């Protein structure tokens, strides 16, 4: 088996405006909205760490500094908790190894492709991961770990995909599929962002997790605006197909689109129902509400 350069860096684009969640996201970044008691960004960072990622790169914008604060030491909080003998292990996932969190700014939210390009100097000449924190991926192992395992086999570029009903494809990036490599791994022959339903090459949508070769940065450099007037990552990736290996991993697990309100509520319910400490109580509440 050939060895591929390991994936040690992950980019988290968090500079979007989160307009679908206004007014909640006027002063609070969308990525800090909690699903039960953990903010979305925490789930994504944990997923990356589980996959062996060491360097966390946040592409931030104005009003997003609280995301970086979340991964810092909170002296006042911690000393008060310690004096009161409170269990501080809940804060463990928020601790970062000094130097492992890097932020770059996207001054104007010109699109996901542009946000990724803003991290080019930190990514350098290495393959890297991208995680969109508003797509919550719950699985064992996590989605990024499943992707890194696939990457170790085939190398090149990988995206995670899932199947949706045909009338939903026009909200997403959609893939055209080639050879089936295994049950969960397929060759990608084309990509299109937000196609009309009748133009969609499949019902397999890109689901917010990527492993890309650094060449994508050079492609993004002159990427024109695409769907929605934004610089689209999907368009840049589409231009790489044919020059580099491109595969899709079908994620074995549950995905919640927490960028949409209903997806957010679904995630909150699903994760609360699964929790040992509250599942039974939440189930009883849900049943009571449904019986109203
Ligand atoms: P979304 O389109 O889902 O996020 O982008 P948004 O623009 O913040 O949300 P709405 O549509 O206005 O409600 C997916 C991810 O890409 C980031 C977002 O922060 C989100 O994590 N993003 C998007 C950027 O960092 N920069 C951009 O220019 C666009």
Coordinates of C-alpha atoms and ligand atoms in Angstrom, one line a residue:
X1 CA 0.0 0.0 0.0
X2 CA 1.4 3.4 -0.9
X3 CA 1.6 5.9 2.0
X4 CA 0.0 9.2 1.5
X5 CA 1.0 12.4 3.3
X6 CA -0.9 12.3 6.7
X7 CA -3.8 14.8 7.3
X8 CA -2.7 17.0 10.2
X9 CA -4.4 20.3 9.5
X10 CA -8.1 21.1 9.3
X11 CA -9.8 24.3 8.2
X12 CA -13.1 25.3 9.8
X13 CA -14.8 28.1 7.9
X14 CA -16.7 30.1 10.4
X15 CA -16.9 33.5 8.8
X16 CA -20.5 33.2 7.4
X17 CA -23.2 35.6 8.5
X18 CA -25.7 32.9 9.7
X19 CA -28.6 34.9 8.3
X20 CA -31.0 32.0 8.6
X21 CA -30.7 32.1 12.4
X22 CA -31.3 35.8 12.9
X23 CA -31.8 37.4 15.3
X24 CA -30.1 34.6 17.4
X25 CA -26.9 35.0 15.4
X26 CA -26.7 38.8 15.5
X27 CA -24.2 38.9 18.3
X28 CA -23.5 35.2 18.8
X29 CA -21.7 33.2 16.0
X30 CA -23.9 30.4 14.6
X31 CA -21.1 28.0 15.3
X32 CA -21.5 28.6 19.0
X33 CA -25.2 27.7 19.1
X34 CA -25.4 24.6 21.4
X35 CA -26.9 21.2 20.6
X36 CA -28.0 20.4 24.2
X37 CA -24.9 21.6 26.0
X38 CA -22.0 21.7 23.5
X39 CA -21.6 24.3 20.8
X40 CA -21.6 23.1 17.2
X41 CA -17.9 24.1 16.8
X42 CA -17.0 21.8 19.7
X43 CA -18.6 18.8 17.9
X44 CA -16.6 19.5 14.8
X45 CA -13.3 20.1 16.6
X46 CA -13.8 16.8 18.6
X47 CA -14.5 15.0 15.3
X48 CA -11.3 16.4 13.8
X49 CA -9.2 15.5 16.8
X50 CA -10.5 11.9 16.8
X51 CA -9.3 11.7 13.2
X52 CA -5.7 12.6 14.2
X53 CA -5.9 16.3 13.2
X54 CA -3.4 18.4 15.2
X55 CA -3.7 21.9 13.8
X56 CA -7.1 23.7 13.9
X57 CA -7.4 26.6 11.5
X58 CA -10.5 28.9 12.0
X59 CA -11.4 31.2 9.1
X60 CA -13.2 33.8 11.1
X61 CA -14.7 37.2 10.6
X62 CA -16.0 40.2 12.6
X63 CA -18.1 39.2 15.6
X64 CA -16.7 35.7 15.7
X65 CA -14.0 36.1 18.4
X66 CA -16.1 34.2 20.9
X67 CA -15.3 31.0 19.0
X68 CA -11.6 31.5 19.8
X69 CA -12.4 32.4 23.4
X70 CA -14.3 29.1 23.7
X71 CA -11.0 27.2 23.2
X72 CA -9.0 29.4 25.6
X73 CA -8.5 29.2 29.4
X74 CA -11.3 31.0 31.4
X75 CA -9.4 31.9 34.5
X76 CA -12.2 33.5 36.4
X77 CA -14.6 30.7 35.7
X78 CA -12.1 28.0 36.5
X79 CA -10.8 29.5 39.7
X80 CA -14.4 30.0 41.0
X81 CA -15.3 26.5 40.0
X82 CA -12.2 25.1 41.7
X83 CA -12.9 27.1 44.9
X84 CA -16.4 25.6 45.0
X85 CA -15.1 22.1 44.4
X86 CA -17.0 21.7 41.1
X87 CA -16.2 19.1 38.5
X88 CA -14.1 20.8 35.8
X89 CA -13.8 17.9 33.4
X90 CA -16.7 19.3 31.4
X91 CA -14.2 21.9 30.2
X92 CA -11.6 19.4 29.0
X93 CA -12.7 19.4 25.3
X94 CA -12.3 23.2 25.2
X95 CA -8.6 23.0 26.1
X96 CA -6.2 23.3 23.2
X97 CA -2.5 22.6 23.0
X98 CA -0.8 26.0 22.9
X99 CA -0.1 27.0 19.3
X100 CA -2.5 24.4 17.8
X101 CA -5.3 26.9 17.1
X102 CA -4.7 29.4 14.4
X103 CA -7.1 32.0 13.1
X104 CA -7.2 33.8 9.8
X105 CA -9.7 36.4 8.8
X106 CA -12.0 36.5 5.8
X107 CA -12.8 40.2 5.8
X108 CA -15.9 39.8 3.5
X109 CA -17.9 36.6 3.3
X110 CA -17.5 36.0 -0.4
X111 CA -18.4 32.3 -0.2
X112 CA -17.1 29.0 1.1
X113 CA -14.4 28.7 -1.6
X114 CA -13.0 32.1 -0.8
X115 CA -13.0 31.3 3.0
X116 CA -10.9 28.2 2.3
X117 CA -8.5 30.2 0.1
X118 CA -8.0 32.6 3.0
X119 CA -6.2 29.8 4.9
X120 CA -3.7 29.1 2.0
X121 CA -0.6 30.4 3.8
X122 CA -1.3 28.2 6.9
X123 CA -2.2 25.1 4.9
X124 CA 0.9 25.4 2.8
X125 CA 1.9 22.4 0.7
X126 CA 0.0 19.7 2.6
X127 CA -3.2 17.9 2.0
X128 CA -5.8 19.1 4.6
X129 CA -9.3 18.5 5.9
X130 CA -12.3 20.9 5.9
X131 CA -15.1 20.6 8.4
X132 CA -18.2 22.8 8.1
X133 CA -19.4 23.1 11.8
X134 CA -23.0 23.6 10.9
X135 CA -23.2 20.1 9.5
X136 CA -23.3 17.9 12.5
X137 CA -22.0 14.4 11.8
X138 CA -22.6 11.8 14.5
X139 CA -21.1 8.4 14.0
X140 CA -18.7 5.8 15.4
X141 CA -16.1 6.4 14.3
X142 CA -16.8 10.0 13.4
X143 CA -17.1 11.1 9.8
X144 CA -13.6 12.6 9.5
X145 CA -12.1 9.4 10.9
X146 CA -14.0 7.4 8.3
X147 CA -12.7 9.7 5.6
X148 CA -9.0 9.6 6.8
X149 CA -9.3 5.8 6.7
X150 CA -10.5 5.9 3.1
X151 CA -7.8 8.5 2.3
X152 CA -5.1 6.2 3.6
X153 CA -6.2 3.7 1.0
X154 CA -6.8 5.9 -2.1
X155 CA -5.1 9.2 -1.4
X156 CA -6.0 12.2 -3.5
X157 CA -9.2 14.2 -2.7
X158 CA -12.2 12.9 -0.8
X159 CA -15.6 14.3 0.0
X160 CA -18.3 12.9 2.2
X161 CA -21.7 12.3 0.6
X162 CA -25.1 11.2 1.6
X163 CA -28.3 10.5 -0.4
X164 CA -31.3 12.8 -0.1
X165 CA -34.8 12.8 -1.7
X166 CA -34.5 14.2 -5.3
X167 CA -36.6 17.3 -4.5
X168 CA -33.9 18.4 -2.0
X169 CA -30.8 18.3 -4.3
X170 CA -31.1 21.9 -5.5
X171 CA -30.0 23.2 -2.0
X172 CA -26.7 21.4 -2.1
X173 CA -23.5 20.4 -4.0
X174 CA -24.2 17.2 -6.0
X175 CA -21.8 14.6 -7.3
X176 CA -21.8 12.6 -10.6
X177 CA -20.5 9.1 -9.7
X178 CA -18.0 6.9 -11.5
X179 CA -16.6 3.5 -10.6
X180 CA -17.7 2.0 -7.2
X181 CA -14.5 1.2 -5.4
X182 CA -16.1 -0.5 -2.3
X183 CA -19.4 -0.4 -0.5
X184 CA -18.7 3.1 0.8
X185 CA -16.2 4.5 -1.7
X186 CA -17.1 5.8 -5.1
X187 CA -15.2 7.6 -7.8
X188 CA -16.4 11.2 -8.4
X189 CA -16.6 12.2 -12.1
X190 CA -18.3 15.6 -11.7
X191 CA -19.6 18.1 -9.2
X192 CA -22.3 20.8 -9.4
X193 CA -23.4 23.3 -6.8
X194 CA -27.1 23.8 -6.3
X195 CA -28.3 22.3 -9.6
X196 CA -31.9 22.4 -10.7
X197 CA -33.6 19.2 -9.8
X198 CA -33.8 18.1 -13.5
X199 CA -30.1 18.9 -14.0
X200 CA -28.8 17.1 -10.9
X201 CA -26.4 14.2 -11.9
X202 CA -27.4 12.1 -8.8
X203 CA -29.1 12.4 -5.4
X204 CA -25.8 12.2 -3.6
X205 CA -25.0 15.5 -1.9
X206 CA -21.7 16.8 -0.5
X207 CA -22.1 16.8 3.3
X208 CA -19.6 19.3 4.8
X209 CA -16.5 17.2 5.1
X210 CA -13.6 17.2 2.7
X211 CA -10.0 16.1 2.4
X212 CA -8.3 18.1 -0.3
X213 CA -4.9 18.4 -1.9
X214 CA -3.2 21.8 -1.6
X215 CA -3.5 22.4 -5.4
X216 CA -7.1 23.4 -4.7
X217 CA -5.7 26.7 -3.3
X218 CA -4.3 27.6 -6.7
X219 CA -7.5 26.7 -8.4
X220 CA -9.4 28.9 -5.9
X221 CA -7.1 31.8 -6.7
X222 CA -8.9 32.5 -10.0
X223 CA -12.2 30.9 -9.2
X224 CA -15.1 33.0 -10.6
X225 CA -18.3 33.5 -8.6
X226 CA -20.9 30.7 -9.0
X227 CA -24.3 29.9 -7.5
X228 CA -25.7 32.6 -5.3
X229 CA -23.0 35.0 -6.5
X230 CA -20.5 33.3 -4.1
X231 CA -17.1 31.8 -4.8
X232 CA -17.9 28.1 -4.5
X233 CA -15.6 25.4 -3.3
X234 CA -17.6 22.9 -5.3
X235 CA -16.8 24.8 -8.6
X236 CA -13.0 24.7 -7.7
X237 CA -13.1 21.0 -6.8
X238 CA -15.0 20.3 -10.1
X239 CA -12.1 21.8 -12.0
X240 CA -9.6 19.4 -10.3
X241 CA -11.5 16.3 -11.4
X242 CA -9.5 14.5 -14.1
X243 CA -6.2 15.9 -12.9
X244 CA -6.3 14.3 -9.5
X245 CA -8.0 11.3 -7.9
X246 CA -11.4 12.2 -6.5
X247 CA -13.6 10.0 -4.4
X248 CA -16.7 10.2 -2.3
X249 CA -17.2 8.4 1.0
X250 CA -20.7 7.6 2.0
X251 CA -20.8 8.4 5.7
X252 CA -22.1 5.6 8.0
X253 CA -23.8 7.6 10.7
X254 CA -26.3 10.4 11.1
X255 CA -26.0 13.9 9.7
X256 CA -28.0 16.9 10.8
X257 CA -28.1 20.1 8.8
X258 CA -27.8 22.6 11.7
X259 CA -27.6 25.5 9.3
X260 CA -31.4 25.1 8.9
X261 CA -33.8 25.6 11.8
X262 CA -35.6 22.3 11.4
X263 CA -32.3 20.5 11.1
X264 CA -31.1 22.2 14.3
X265 CA -34.3 21.2 16.2
X266 CA -34.0 17.6 14.9
X267 CA -30.3 17.4 16.1
X268 CA -31.3 18.8 19.5
X269 CA -34.0 16.2 19.9
X270 CA -32.0 13.3 18.5
X271 CA -29.0 14.0 20.7
X272 CA -31.0 14.7 23.8
X273 CA -33.0 11.4 23.4
X274 CA -29.7 9.5 23.1
X275 CA -28.2 10.9 26.3
X276 CA -28.1 8.6 29.3
X277 CA -28.5 11.5 31.7
X278 CA -31.7 12.9 30.2
X279 CA -33.0 10.6 27.4
X280 CA -35.9 9.1 29.3
X281 CA -37.0 12.5 30.6
X282 CA -36.8 14.1 27.2
X283 CA -38.8 11.2 25.7
X284 CA -41.5 11.7 28.2
X285 CA -41.6 15.4 27.5
X286 CA -41.8 14.7 23.7
X287 CA -44.6 12.2 24.1
X288 CA -46.5 14.7 26.3
X289 CA -46.1 17.4 23.8
X290 CA -47.2 15.2 20.9
X291 CA -50.3 14.2 22.8
X292 CA -51.4 17.8 23.2
Ligands
LIG1 P1 -23.5 28.6 5.1 O1 -23.9 29.2 3.8 O2 -24.2 27.4 5.6 O3 -23.4 29.6 6.3 O4 -21.9 28.3 4.9 P2 -23.8 31.1 6.4 O5 -23.6 31.9 5.2 O6 -23.2 31.6 7.7 O7 -25.4 30.9 6.7 P3 -26.7 31.6 6.2 O8 -27.0 30.9 4.9 O9 -26.5 33.1 6.1 O10 -27.7 31.3 7.3 C1 -21.3 27.0 5.4 C2 -20.1 27.3 6.2 O11 -19.2 28.1 5.6 C3 -18.9 29.3 6.3 C4 -20.0 29.5 7.3 O12 -19.6 30.1 8.5 C5 -20.5 28.1 7.5 O13 -19.7 27.5 8.6 N1 -18.7 30.4 5.4 C6 -19.6 30.7 4.4 C7 -17.6 31.3 5.5 O14 -16.7 31.1 6.4 N2 -17.5 32.3 4.6 C8 -18.4 32.6 3.6 O15 -18.1 33.5 2.9 C9 -19.5 31.7 3.5

